Amino acid sequence: DSGVTQTPKHLITATGQRVTLRCSPRSGDLSVYWYQQSLDQGLQFLIHYYNGEERAKGNILERFSAQQFPDLHSELNLSSLELGDSALYFCASSVALAETYEQYFGPGTRLTVT
Amino acid sequence: AQKVTQAQTEISVVEKEDVTLDCVYETRDTTYYLFWYKQPPSGELVFLIRRNSFDEQNEISGRYSWNFQKSTSSFNFTITASQVVDSAVYFCALTPPNSGNTPLVFGKGTRLSVIA
């Protein structure tokens, strides 16, 4: 158990809908990262927050947004969902700002868009 | 730009065999960090090792060992006496040191199947 929690574990929704994925980092970790894992794209970095501030953006669609709250938990919002958004979404946390520190991953949320 | 190549898409071995997973990286930075992560069938990603570019000593942890060769830009991972529980997808990843604005770049992963 990495200490990172993600809810829900599974999510099935229809195209056009909006969902929110939630992540609680390990105690003491200030950095939260979101990744998307799909069969064709592999593991893709989406966004990084550090202590409530956005630090880096990767291949994140404009339909997607995220935030990190004062208690350091983070939410990833996916809207106008398309079939191609079906994937495993991971949250990871790290103690520091830099990506040079190991990241600890949550169990993931499997999103299925029908 | 950073790039990580794991040329072996899938490997299958019989239990107790040794197996090496290859990782070749590209970066223009002189300082960088390399990682290996394991993704078992249950789906979560498990951190295995972090190595910085200044430390070329090989590392051993139980049945796991890592061979870092800067000259060939490789960071290979060997499992000795493989076990069925080693069956997983293994990812190699790379990042330069920075202020937090460059993401971790993952390879496509190598799926290892250990057959009893």
PDB file of C-alpha atoms in Angstrom:
ATOM      1  CA  ASP A   1       0.000   0.000   0.000  1.00  0.00           C
ATOM      2  CA  SER A   2       1.571   3.242  -1.191  1.00  0.00           C
ATOM      3  CA  GLY A   3      -0.477   5.456   1.113  1.00  0.00           C
ATOM      4  CA  VAL A   4      -2.063   7.271  -1.832  1.00  0.00           C
ATOM      5  CA  THR A   5      -5.802   6.798  -2.116  1.00  0.00           C
ATOM      6  CA  GLN A   6      -7.990   7.278  -5.141  1.00  0.00           C
ATOM      7  CA  THR A   7     -11.731   7.166  -5.485  1.00  0.00           C
ATOM      8  CA  PRO A   8     -13.674   5.767  -7.122  1.00  0.00           C
ATOM      9  CA  LYS A   9     -11.903   2.613  -8.200  1.00  0.00           C
ATOM     10  CA  HIS A  10     -14.162   2.118 -11.193  1.00  0.00           C
ATOM     11  CA  LEU A  11     -16.369   4.544 -13.055  1.00  0.00           C
ATOM     12  CA  ILE A  12     -18.680   3.839 -15.952  1.00  0.00           C
ATOM     13  CA  THR A  13     -20.357   6.747 -17.635  1.00  0.00           C
ATOM     14  CA  ALA A  14     -21.770   7.838 -20.964  1.00  0.00           C
ATOM     15  CA  THR A  15     -20.327  10.097 -23.621  1.00  0.00           C
ATOM     16  CA  GLY A  16     -20.882  13.760 -22.966  1.00  0.00           C
ATOM     17  CA  GLN A  17     -20.942  13.355 -19.218  1.00  0.00           C
ATOM     18  CA  ARG A  18     -18.694  14.898 -16.571  1.00  0.00           C
ATOM     19  CA  VAL A  19     -16.874  13.036 -13.826  1.00  0.00           C
ATOM     20  CA  THR A  20     -14.605  13.906 -10.924  1.00  0.00           C
ATOM     21  CA  LEU A  21     -11.759  11.704  -9.772  1.00  0.00           C
ATOM     22  CA  ARG A  22     -10.380  12.211  -6.311  1.00  0.00           C
ATOM     23  CA  CYS A  23      -6.924  11.667  -4.891  1.00  0.00           C
ATOM     24  CA  SER A  24      -5.503  11.903  -1.393  1.00  0.00           C
ATOM     25  CA  PRO A  25      -1.707  11.990  -1.286  1.00  0.00           C
ATOM     26  CA  ARG A  26       0.514  10.288   1.271  1.00  0.00           C
ATOM     27  CA  SER A  27       0.717  12.096   4.560  1.00  0.00           C
ATOM     28  CA  GLY A  28       3.267  14.878   4.273  1.00  0.00           C
ATOM     29  CA  ASP A  29       3.517  14.838   0.486  1.00  0.00           C
ATOM     30  CA  LEU A  30       2.939  18.220  -1.131  1.00  0.00           C
ATOM     31  CA  SER A  31       3.163  17.212  -4.797  1.00  0.00           C
ATOM     32  CA  VAL A  32       0.327  15.522  -6.627  1.00  0.00           C
ATOM     33  CA  TYR A  33       0.608  14.256 -10.188  1.00  0.00           C
ATOM     34  CA  TRP A  34      -2.072  12.942 -12.493  1.00  0.00           C
ATOM     35  CA  TYR A  35      -1.395  10.420 -15.233  1.00  0.00           C
ATOM     36  CA  GLN A  36      -3.502   8.719 -17.862  1.00  0.00           C
ATOM     37  CA  GLN A  37      -2.707   5.174 -18.904  1.00  0.00           C
ATOM     38  CA  SER A  38      -4.235   3.815 -22.082  1.00  0.00           C
ATOM     39  CA  LEU A  39      -3.281   0.898 -24.283  1.00  0.00           C
ATOM     40  CA  ASP A  40      -2.265   3.034 -27.225  1.00  0.00           C
ATOM     41  CA  GLN A  41      -0.654   5.994 -25.454  1.00  0.00           C
ATOM     42  CA  GLY A  42       0.961   4.300 -22.494  1.00  0.00           C
ATOM     43  CA  LEU A  43       1.533   6.358 -19.352  1.00  0.00           C
ATOM     44  CA  GLN A  44       0.988  10.021 -20.085  1.00  0.00           C
ATOM     45  CA  PHE A  45       1.608  12.821 -17.644  1.00  0.00           C
ATOM     46  CA  LEU A  46      -1.369  15.145 -17.321  1.00  0.00           C
ATOM     47  CA  ILE A  47      -0.697  17.726 -14.628  1.00  0.00           C
ATOM     48  CA  HIS A  48       1.339  18.440 -11.498  1.00  0.00           C
ATOM     49  CA  TYR A  49       0.309  20.409  -8.431  1.00  0.00           C
ATOM     50  CA  TYR A  50       2.550  21.414  -5.594  1.00  0.00           C
ATOM     51  CA  ASN A  51       1.068  22.752  -2.368  1.00  0.00           C
ATOM     52  CA  GLY A  52      -2.037  23.969  -4.140  1.00  0.00           C
ATOM     53  CA  GLU A  53      -0.368  25.518  -7.165  1.00  0.00           C
ATOM     54  CA  GLU A  54      -0.240  24.151 -10.680  1.00  0.00           C
ATOM     55  CA  ARG A  55       3.395  23.482 -11.599  1.00  0.00           C
ATOM     56  CA  ALA A  56       3.380  21.690 -14.911  1.00  0.00           C
ATOM     57  CA  LYS A  57       0.986  20.585 -17.585  1.00  0.00           C
ATOM     58  CA  GLY A  58       1.435  17.704 -19.928  1.00  0.00           C
ATOM     59  CA  ASN A  59      -0.875  16.251 -22.532  1.00  0.00           C
ATOM     60  CA  ILE A  60      -4.003  17.368 -20.759  1.00  0.00           C
ATOM     61  CA  LEU A  61      -7.029  18.149 -22.880  1.00  0.00           C
ATOM     62  CA  GLU A  62      -8.880  21.409 -22.418  1.00  0.00           C
ATOM     63  CA  ARG A  63     -11.913  19.361 -21.381  1.00  0.00           C
ATOM     64  CA  PHE A  64      -9.914  18.203 -18.382  1.00  0.00           C
ATOM     65  CA  SER A  65      -9.052  20.283 -15.353  1.00  0.00           C
ATOM     66  CA  ALA A  66      -7.637  19.676 -11.929  1.00  0.00           C
ATOM     67  CA  GLN A  67      -7.089  21.387  -8.633  1.00  0.00           C
ATOM     68  CA  GLN A  68      -5.375  20.768  -5.346  1.00  0.00           C
ATOM     69  CA  PHE A  69      -7.154  21.869  -2.208  1.00  0.00           C
ATOM     70  CA  PRO A  70      -5.729  23.336   1.023  1.00  0.00           C
ATOM     71  CA  ASP A  71      -5.833  19.890   2.652  1.00  0.00           C
ATOM     72  CA  LEU A  72      -3.674  18.740  -0.302  1.00  0.00           C
ATOM     73  CA  HIS A  73      -6.165  16.335  -1.808  1.00  0.00           C
ATOM     74  CA  SER A  74      -6.660  16.754  -5.514  1.00  0.00           C
ATOM     75  CA  GLU A  75      -9.471  16.320  -7.971  1.00  0.00           C
ATOM     76  CA  LEU A  76      -9.320  15.693 -11.697  1.00  0.00           C
ATOM     77  CA  ASN A  77     -12.398  16.818 -13.576  1.00  0.00           C
ATOM     78  CA  LEU A  78     -13.159  15.301 -16.955  1.00  0.00           C
ATOM     79  CA  SER A  79     -15.982  16.805 -18.975  1.00  0.00           C
ATOM     80  CA  SER A  80     -17.694  16.227 -22.319  1.00  0.00           C
ATOM     81  CA  LEU A  81     -16.397  12.699 -22.127  1.00  0.00           C
ATOM     82  CA  GLU A  82     -15.574  10.806 -25.296  1.00  0.00           C
ATOM     83  CA  LEU A  83     -15.039   7.106 -25.878  1.00  0.00           C
ATOM     84  CA  GLY A  84     -11.331   7.752 -26.209  1.00  0.00           C
ATOM     85  CA  ASP A  85     -11.156   9.046 -22.646  1.00  0.00           C
ATOM     86  CA  SER A  86     -11.618   5.507 -21.372  1.00  0.00           C
ATOM     87  CA  ALA A  87      -8.413   4.769 -19.504  1.00  0.00           C
ATOM     88  CA  LEU A  88      -6.819   4.158 -16.153  1.00  0.00           C
ATOM     89  CA  TYR A  89      -6.168   7.421 -14.337  1.00  0.00           C
ATOM     90  CA  PHE A  90      -3.445   7.467 -11.743  1.00  0.00           C
ATOM     91  CA  CYS A  91      -2.646   9.945  -9.085  1.00  0.00           C
ATOM     92  CA  ALA A  92       0.845   9.986  -7.588  1.00  0.00           C
ATOM     93  CA  SER A  93       2.332  11.952  -4.754  1.00  0.00           C
ATOM     94  CA  SER A  94       5.811  12.989  -3.811  1.00  0.00           C
ATOM     95  CA  VAL A  95       7.345  14.748  -0.865  1.00  0.00           C
ATOM     96  CA  ALA A  96       8.963  17.520  -2.874  1.00  0.00           C
ATOM     97  CA  LEU A  97       8.484  19.817  -5.816  1.00  0.00           C
ATOM     98  CA  ALA A  98      10.983  18.270  -8.173  1.00  0.00           C
ATOM     99  CA  GLU A  99      10.234  15.158 -10.201  1.00  0.00           C
ATOM    100  CA  THR A 100      13.594  13.805  -9.138  1.00  0.00           C
ATOM    101  CA  TYR A 101      11.984  12.379  -6.047  1.00  0.00           C
ATOM    102  CA  GLU A 102      10.211   9.065  -6.315  1.00  0.00           C
ATOM    103  CA  GLN A 103       6.502   9.253  -6.868  1.00  0.00           C
ATOM    104  CA  TYR A 104       4.120   6.956  -5.049  1.00  0.00           C
ATOM    105  CA  PHE A 105       1.120   5.937  -7.076  1.00  0.00           C
ATOM    106  CA  GLY A 106      -2.438   5.321  -6.019  1.00  0.00           C
ATOM    107  CA  PRO A 107      -4.391   2.270  -7.176  1.00  0.00           C
ATOM    108  CA  GLY A 108      -5.915   4.194 -10.065  1.00  0.00           C
ATOM    109  CA  THR A 109      -9.439   4.905 -11.260  1.00  0.00           C
ATOM    110  CA  ARG A 110     -10.578   2.905 -14.250  1.00  0.00           C
ATOM    111  CA  LEU A 111     -12.861   5.072 -16.340  1.00  0.00           C
ATOM    112  CA  THR A 112     -15.061   3.483 -18.963  1.00  0.00           C
ATOM    113  CA  VAL A 113     -16.980   5.770 -21.282  1.00  0.00           C
ATOM    114  CA  THR A 114     -19.804   4.057 -23.169  1.00  0.00           C
TER     115      THR A 114
ATOM    116  CA  ALA B   1      13.623  16.250 -25.290  1.00  0.00           C
ATOM    117  CA  GLN B   2      13.632  13.227 -23.051  1.00  0.00           C
ATOM    118  CA  LYS B   3      12.845   9.784 -24.386  1.00  0.00           C
ATOM    119  CA  VAL B   4      12.828   6.310 -22.874  1.00  0.00           C
ATOM    120  CA  THR B   5      12.816   3.191 -25.019  1.00  0.00           C
ATOM    121  CA  GLN B   6      11.948  -0.250 -23.740  1.00  0.00           C
ATOM    122  CA  ALA B   7      12.367  -2.312 -26.866  1.00  0.00           C
ATOM    123  CA  GLN B   8      11.113  -5.545 -25.327  1.00  0.00           C
ATOM    124  CA  THR B   9       7.334  -5.395 -25.416  1.00  0.00           C
ATOM    125  CA  GLU B  10       6.802  -8.807 -23.860  1.00  0.00           C
ATOM    126  CA  ILE B  11       9.087 -11.385 -22.284  1.00  0.00           C
ATOM    127  CA  SER B  12       8.160 -14.826 -21.124  1.00  0.00           C
ATOM    128  CA  VAL B  13      10.427 -16.929 -18.921  1.00  0.00           C
ATOM    129  CA  VAL B  14      10.160 -20.085 -16.893  1.00  0.00           C
ATOM    130  CA  GLU B  15      10.322 -19.759 -13.156  1.00  0.00           C
ATOM    131  CA  LYS B  16      13.857 -19.624 -11.712  1.00  0.00           C
ATOM    132  CA  GLU B  17      15.323 -18.261 -14.927  1.00  0.00           C
ATOM    133  CA  ASP B  18      17.156 -14.948 -14.850  1.00  0.00           C
ATOM    134  CA  VAL B  19      15.717 -12.183 -16.991  1.00  0.00           C
ATOM    135  CA  THR B  20      16.980  -8.747 -18.002  1.00  0.00           C
ATOM    136  CA  LEU B  21      14.697  -5.903 -18.976  1.00  0.00           C
ATOM    137  CA  ASP B  22      16.315  -3.300 -21.184  1.00  0.00           C
ATOM    138  CA  CYS B  23      15.935   0.447 -20.893  1.00  0.00           C
ATOM    139  CA  VAL B  24      17.634   2.954 -23.174  1.00  0.00           C
ATOM    140  CA  TYR B  25      17.152   6.666 -22.651  1.00  0.00           C
ATOM    141  CA  GLU B  26      17.831   9.896 -24.484  1.00  0.00           C
ATOM    142  CA  THR B  27      18.487  13.220 -22.846  1.00  0.00           C
ATOM    143  CA  ARG B  28      20.601  16.283 -23.444  1.00  0.00           C
ATOM    144  CA  ASP B  29      20.955  16.937 -19.749  1.00  0.00           C
ATOM    145  CA  THR B  30      24.153  15.981 -17.986  1.00  0.00           C
ATOM    146  CA  THR B  31      22.296  15.483 -14.746  1.00  0.00           C
ATOM    147  CA  TYR B  32      19.170  13.390 -14.661  1.00  0.00           C
ATOM    148  CA  TYR B  33      17.347  10.737 -12.694  1.00  0.00           C
ATOM    149  CA  LEU B  34      16.198   7.289 -13.749  1.00  0.00           C
ATOM    150  CA  PHE B  35      13.486   5.159 -12.224  1.00  0.00           C
ATOM    151  CA  TRP B  36      11.953   1.718 -12.496  1.00  0.00           C
ATOM    152  CA  TYR B  37       8.349   1.026 -11.595  1.00  0.00           C
ATOM    153  CA  LYS B  38       6.446  -2.266 -11.479  1.00  0.00           C
ATOM    154  CA  GLN B  39       2.784  -2.635 -12.419  1.00  0.00           C
ATOM    155  CA  PRO B  40       1.442  -6.024 -11.287  1.00  0.00           C
ATOM    156  CA  PRO B  41      -1.840  -7.415 -12.613  1.00  0.00           C
ATOM    157  CA  SER B  42      -3.694  -5.642  -9.811  1.00  0.00           C
ATOM    158  CA  GLY B  43      -2.880  -2.386 -11.597  1.00  0.00           C
ATOM    159  CA  GLU B  44      -1.076  -0.157  -9.144  1.00  0.00           C
ATOM    160  CA  LEU B  45       2.368   1.231  -9.948  1.00  0.00           C
ATOM    161  CA  VAL B  46       5.051   0.318  -7.445  1.00  0.00           C
ATOM    162  CA  PHE B  47       8.272   2.288  -7.127  1.00  0.00           C
ATOM    163  CA  LEU B  48      11.376   0.082  -7.363  1.00  0.00           C
ATOM    164  CA  ILE B  49      14.436   2.284  -7.677  1.00  0.00           C
ATOM    165  CA  ARG B  50      15.722   5.801  -8.302  1.00  0.00           C
ATOM    166  CA  ARG B  51      19.211   6.463  -9.629  1.00  0.00           C
ATOM    167  CA  ASN B  52      20.922   9.743 -10.417  1.00  0.00           C
ATOM    168  CA  SER B  53      23.254  10.132 -13.361  1.00  0.00           C
ATOM    169  CA  PHE B  54      26.318  10.685 -11.173  1.00  0.00           C
ATOM    170  CA  ASP B  55      26.041   7.332  -9.512  1.00  0.00           C
ATOM    171  CA  GLU B  56      27.064   4.605 -11.930  1.00  0.00           C
ATOM    172  CA  GLN B  57      27.437   1.896  -9.329  1.00  0.00           C
ATOM    173  CA  ASN B  58      25.266  -1.095  -9.915  1.00  0.00           C
ATOM    174  CA  GLU B  59      22.622  -1.693  -7.315  1.00  0.00           C
ATOM    175  CA  ILE B  60      21.361  -4.970  -5.924  1.00  0.00           C
ATOM    176  CA  SER B  61      18.264  -5.471  -3.842  1.00  0.00           C
ATOM    177  CA  GLY B  62      17.544  -9.106  -3.158  1.00  0.00           C
ATOM    178  CA  ARG B  63      16.830 -10.793  -6.485  1.00  0.00           C
ATOM    179  CA  TYR B  64      16.719  -7.435  -8.270  1.00  0.00           C
ATOM    180  CA  SER B  65      19.728  -5.693  -9.717  1.00  0.00           C
ATOM    181  CA  TRP B  66      20.212  -2.670 -11.902  1.00  0.00           C
ATOM    182  CA  ASN B  67      23.019  -1.942 -14.338  1.00  0.00           C
ATOM    183  CA  PHE B  68      23.455   1.736 -15.169  1.00  0.00           C
ATOM    184  CA  GLN B  69      25.811   2.485 -18.058  1.00  0.00           C
ATOM    185  CA  LYS B  70      26.059   6.130 -18.967  1.00  0.00           C
ATOM    186  CA  SER B  71      28.248   5.373 -21.980  1.00  0.00           C
ATOM    187  CA  THR B  72      25.428   3.463 -23.649  1.00  0.00           C
ATOM    188  CA  SER B  73      22.561   5.447 -22.037  1.00  0.00           C
ATOM    189  CA  SER B  74      21.139   2.297 -20.579  1.00  0.00           C
ATOM    190  CA  PHE B  75      19.629   1.400 -17.236  1.00  0.00           C
ATOM    191  CA  ASN B  76      18.857  -2.300 -17.389  1.00  0.00           C
ATOM    192  CA  PHE B  77      17.007  -4.287 -14.775  1.00  0.00           C
ATOM    193  CA  THR B  78      17.750  -7.939 -13.985  1.00  0.00           C
ATOM    194  CA  ILE B  79      15.623 -10.310 -11.969  1.00  0.00           C
ATOM    195  CA  THR B  80      17.529 -13.341 -10.743  1.00  0.00           C
ATOM    196  CA  ALA B  81      15.734 -16.634 -10.178  1.00  0.00           C
ATOM    197  CA  SER B  82      12.436 -15.215 -11.366  1.00  0.00           C
ATOM    198  CA  GLN B  83       9.210 -16.112  -9.586  1.00  0.00           C
ATOM    199  CA  VAL B  84       5.601 -16.105 -10.694  1.00  0.00           C
ATOM    200  CA  VAL B  85       4.997 -13.061  -8.469  1.00  0.00           C
ATOM    201  CA  ASP B  86       7.418 -11.124 -10.663  1.00  0.00           C
ATOM    202  CA  SER B  87       4.880 -11.248 -13.490  1.00  0.00           C
ATOM    203  CA  ALA B  88       4.039  -7.633 -14.193  1.00  0.00           C
ATOM    204  CA  VAL B  89       4.618  -4.749 -16.548  1.00  0.00           C
ATOM    205  CA  TYR B  90       7.835  -2.928 -15.756  1.00  0.00           C
ATOM    206  CA  PHE B  91       8.349   0.713 -16.647  1.00  0.00           C
ATOM    207  CA  CYS B  92      11.563   2.660 -16.907  1.00  0.00           C
ATOM    208  CA  ALA B  93      11.318   6.447 -16.494  1.00  0.00           C
ATOM    209  CA  LEU B  94      13.533   9.519 -16.752  1.00  0.00           C
ATOM    210  CA  THR B  95      13.547  13.104 -15.518  1.00  0.00           C
ATOM    211  CA  PRO B  96      16.101  15.896 -15.360  1.00  0.00           C
ATOM    212  CA  PRO B  97      16.555  17.812 -12.117  1.00  0.00           C
ATOM    213  CA  ASN B  98      14.587  21.022 -12.175  1.00  0.00           C
ATOM    214  CA  SER B  99      12.197  23.186 -10.262  1.00  0.00           C
ATOM    215  CA  GLY B 100       9.266  20.941 -10.924  1.00  0.00           C
ATOM    216  CA  ASN B 101       8.281  21.912 -14.425  1.00  0.00           C
ATOM    217  CA  THR B 102       9.357  18.888 -16.420  1.00  0.00           C
ATOM    218  CA  PRO B 103       7.369  15.715 -16.138  1.00  0.00           C
ATOM    219  CA  LEU B 104       8.588  12.206 -15.617  1.00  0.00           C
ATOM    220  CA  VAL B 105       8.856  10.468 -18.985  1.00  0.00           C
ATOM    221  CA  PHE B 106       7.974   6.780 -19.032  1.00  0.00           C
ATOM    222  CA  GLY B 107       8.882   4.087 -21.489  1.00  0.00           C
ATOM    223  CA  LYS B 108       6.111   1.966 -22.994  1.00  0.00           C
ATOM    224  CA  GLY B 109       6.813  -0.823 -20.533  1.00  0.00           C
ATOM    225  CA  THR B 110       7.860  -4.469 -20.782  1.00  0.00           C
ATOM    226  CA  ARG B 111       5.337  -7.133 -19.877  1.00  0.00           C
ATOM    227  CA  LEU B 112       7.074  -9.973 -18.055  1.00  0.00           C
ATOM    228  CA  SER B 113       5.345 -13.306 -17.708  1.00  0.00           C
ATOM    229  CA  VAL B 114       6.939 -15.854 -15.417  1.00  0.00           C
ATOM    230  CA  ILE B 115       5.572 -19.331 -15.995  1.00  0.00           C
ATOM    231  CA  ALA B 116       5.591 -21.924 -13.239  1.00  0.00           C
TER     232      ALA B 116
END
